[in-house]
Coordinates of C-alpha atoms and ligand atoms in Angstrom, one line a residue:
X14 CA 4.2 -12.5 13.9
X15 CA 6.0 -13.3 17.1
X16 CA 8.5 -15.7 15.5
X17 CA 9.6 -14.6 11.8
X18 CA 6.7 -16.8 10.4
X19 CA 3.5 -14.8 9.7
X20 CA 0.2 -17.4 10.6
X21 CA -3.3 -17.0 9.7
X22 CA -3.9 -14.8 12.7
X23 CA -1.3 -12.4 11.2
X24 CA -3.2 -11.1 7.8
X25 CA -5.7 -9.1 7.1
X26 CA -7.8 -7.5 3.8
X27 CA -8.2 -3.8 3.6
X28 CA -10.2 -2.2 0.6
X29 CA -9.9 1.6 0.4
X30 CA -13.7 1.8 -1.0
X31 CA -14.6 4.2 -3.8
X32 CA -15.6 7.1 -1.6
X33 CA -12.1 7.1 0.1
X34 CA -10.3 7.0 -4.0
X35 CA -13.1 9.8 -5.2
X36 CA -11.9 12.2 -1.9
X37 CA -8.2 11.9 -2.8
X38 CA -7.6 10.0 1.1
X39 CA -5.7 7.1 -0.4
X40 CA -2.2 8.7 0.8
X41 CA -3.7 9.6 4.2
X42 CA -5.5 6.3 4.7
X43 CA -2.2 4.2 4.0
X44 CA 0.1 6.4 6.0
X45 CA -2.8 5.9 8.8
X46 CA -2.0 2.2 8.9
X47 CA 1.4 1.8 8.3
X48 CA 2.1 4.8 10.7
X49 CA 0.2 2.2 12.8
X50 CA 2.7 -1.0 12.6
X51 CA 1.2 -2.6 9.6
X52 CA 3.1 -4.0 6.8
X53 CA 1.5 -4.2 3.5
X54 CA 2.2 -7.4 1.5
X55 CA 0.0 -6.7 -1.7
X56 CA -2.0 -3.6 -3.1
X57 CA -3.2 -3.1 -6.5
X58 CA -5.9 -0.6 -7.6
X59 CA -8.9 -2.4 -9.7
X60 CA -12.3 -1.2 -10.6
X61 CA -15.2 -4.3 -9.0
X62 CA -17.3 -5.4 -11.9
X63 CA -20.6 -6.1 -10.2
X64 CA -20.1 -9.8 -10.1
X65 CA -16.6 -9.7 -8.7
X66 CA -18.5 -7.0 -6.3
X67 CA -21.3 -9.2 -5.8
X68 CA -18.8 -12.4 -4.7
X69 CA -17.2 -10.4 -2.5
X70 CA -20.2 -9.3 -0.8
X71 CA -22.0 -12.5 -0.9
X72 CA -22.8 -13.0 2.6
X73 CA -25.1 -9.8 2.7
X74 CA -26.4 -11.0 -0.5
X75 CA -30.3 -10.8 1.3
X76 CA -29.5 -7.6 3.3
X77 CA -31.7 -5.1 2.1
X78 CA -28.8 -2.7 1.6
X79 CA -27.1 -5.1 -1.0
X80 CA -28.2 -3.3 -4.5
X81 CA -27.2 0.1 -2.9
X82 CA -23.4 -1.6 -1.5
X83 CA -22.9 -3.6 -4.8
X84 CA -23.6 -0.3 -7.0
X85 CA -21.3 1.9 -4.7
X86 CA -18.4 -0.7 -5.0
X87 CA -18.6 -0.2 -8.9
X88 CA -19.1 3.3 -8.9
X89 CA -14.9 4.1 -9.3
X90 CA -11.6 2.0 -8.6
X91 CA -10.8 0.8 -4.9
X92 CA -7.5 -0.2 -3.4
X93 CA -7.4 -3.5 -2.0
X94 CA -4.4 -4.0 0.1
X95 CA -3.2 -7.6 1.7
X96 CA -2.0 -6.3 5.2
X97 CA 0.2 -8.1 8.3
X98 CA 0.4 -7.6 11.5
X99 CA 0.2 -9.5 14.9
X100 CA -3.5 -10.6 15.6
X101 CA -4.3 -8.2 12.3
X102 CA -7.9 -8.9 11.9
X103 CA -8.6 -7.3 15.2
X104 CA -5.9 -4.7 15.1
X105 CA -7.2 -3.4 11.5
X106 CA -10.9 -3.0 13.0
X107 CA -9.6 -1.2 15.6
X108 CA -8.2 1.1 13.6
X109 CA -11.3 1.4 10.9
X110 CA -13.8 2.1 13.9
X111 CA -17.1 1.3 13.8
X112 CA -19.3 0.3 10.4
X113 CA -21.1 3.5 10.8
X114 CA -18.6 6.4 11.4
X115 CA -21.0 8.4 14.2
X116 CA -20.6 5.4 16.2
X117 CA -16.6 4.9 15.8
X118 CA -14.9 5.6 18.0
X119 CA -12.7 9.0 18.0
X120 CA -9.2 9.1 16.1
X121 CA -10.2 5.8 14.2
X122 CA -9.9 5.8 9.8
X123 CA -14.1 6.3 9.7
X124 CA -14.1 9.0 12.3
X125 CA -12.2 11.0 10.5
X126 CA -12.8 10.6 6.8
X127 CA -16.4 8.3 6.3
X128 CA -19.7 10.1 5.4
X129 CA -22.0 7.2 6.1
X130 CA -22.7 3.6 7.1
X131 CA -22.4 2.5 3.2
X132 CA -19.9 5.2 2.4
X133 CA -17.5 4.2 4.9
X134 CA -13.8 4.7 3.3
X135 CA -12.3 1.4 4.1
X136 CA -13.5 -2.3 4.7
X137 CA -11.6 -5.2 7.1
X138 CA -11.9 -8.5 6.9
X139 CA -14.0 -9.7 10.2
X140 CA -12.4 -12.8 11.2
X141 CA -9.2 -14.9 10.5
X142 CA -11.1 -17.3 8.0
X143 CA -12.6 -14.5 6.0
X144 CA -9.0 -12.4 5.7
X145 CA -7.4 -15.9 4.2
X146 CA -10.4 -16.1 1.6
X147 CA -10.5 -12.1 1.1
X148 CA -7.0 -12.0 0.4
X149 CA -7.3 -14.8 -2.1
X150 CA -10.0 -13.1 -4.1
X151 CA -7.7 -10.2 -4.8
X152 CA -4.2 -11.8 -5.1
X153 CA -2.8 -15.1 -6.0
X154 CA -0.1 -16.4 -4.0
X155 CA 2.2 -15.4 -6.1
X156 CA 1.4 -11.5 -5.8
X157 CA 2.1 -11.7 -2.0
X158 CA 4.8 -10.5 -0.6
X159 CA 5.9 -12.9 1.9
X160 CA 6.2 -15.3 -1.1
X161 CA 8.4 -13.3 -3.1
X162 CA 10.6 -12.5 -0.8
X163 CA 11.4 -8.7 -1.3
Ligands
CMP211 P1 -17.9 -3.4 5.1 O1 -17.2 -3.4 6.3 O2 -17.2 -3.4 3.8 O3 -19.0 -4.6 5.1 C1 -20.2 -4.5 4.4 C2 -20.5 -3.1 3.9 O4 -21.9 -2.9 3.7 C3 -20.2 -2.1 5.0 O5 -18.8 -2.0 5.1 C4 -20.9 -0.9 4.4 O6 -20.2 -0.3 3.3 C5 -22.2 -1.5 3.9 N1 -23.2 -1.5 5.0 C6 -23.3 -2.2 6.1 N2 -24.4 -1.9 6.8 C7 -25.1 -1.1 6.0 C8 -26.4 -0.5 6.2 N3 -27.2 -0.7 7.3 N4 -26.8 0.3 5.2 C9 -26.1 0.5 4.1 N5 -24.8 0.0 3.9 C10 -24.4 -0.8 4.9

């Protein structure tokens, strides 16, 4: 956000994933990222049916891991969070580390707190286009917080 007016490049979606709501992290996760300059804009806590699960997910829909991620994303609530920051997407997977925690890198969210390549505490969006749709799955415009102005 380099002049007062948050772009495209400036959002991000965050999901604290079941695991990371099950292991009591959701303080330590969000204290994580804000201690890290984000600025949250919407969070909500909601429990995925398996179709709103398997929208979300739709673009691993023929990955053989796709039964296994949709019935982990309905196993408890998550926390999707609307985040901003300057160049967010990237920031935010810097932050998250790697998809499979043995291979992120050290001091990163999955690190520290994810268990496995499926159970991996926290999702990001992975490019600008996908954060804009993400977001929009989760929260109307009028949930955000740039548009209500607190
Ligand atoms: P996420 O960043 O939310 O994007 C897709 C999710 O699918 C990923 O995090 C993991 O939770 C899961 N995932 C990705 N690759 C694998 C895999 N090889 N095996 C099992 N789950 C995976």
């Amino acid at each position: 956000m380099s002049n007062g007016n948050p772009s495209l490049r400036d959002k991000t979606l965050a999901i604290l994933k079941p695991d990371c709501v099950r292991k009591n992290l959701i303080g330590k996760v969000i204290a994580h990222i804000q201690e890290t300059g984000f600025k949250i804009n919407a969070m909500k806590m909601v429990k995925l049916t398996p179709d709103a699960a398997k929208g979300f997910y739709e673009v691993h829909s023929e990955r053989p891991f796709f039964n296994d991620l949709i019935a982990y994303m309905t196993s408890g609530p998550c926390v999707p969070i609307a985040l901003e920051k300057e160049n967010a997407v990237e920031e935010f997977r810097k932050l998250i580390g790697a998809t499979e925690p043995q291979k992120a890198a050290e001091g990163t969210i999955r690190k520290l707190y994810a268990d496995s390549i499926q159970e991996n505490i926290v999702h990001g969006s992975d490019s600008d286009e996908n954060a804009a749709k993400e977001i929009s799955h989760f929260f109307p415009r009028k949930e955000l917080l740039e548009i209500n102005g607190f």
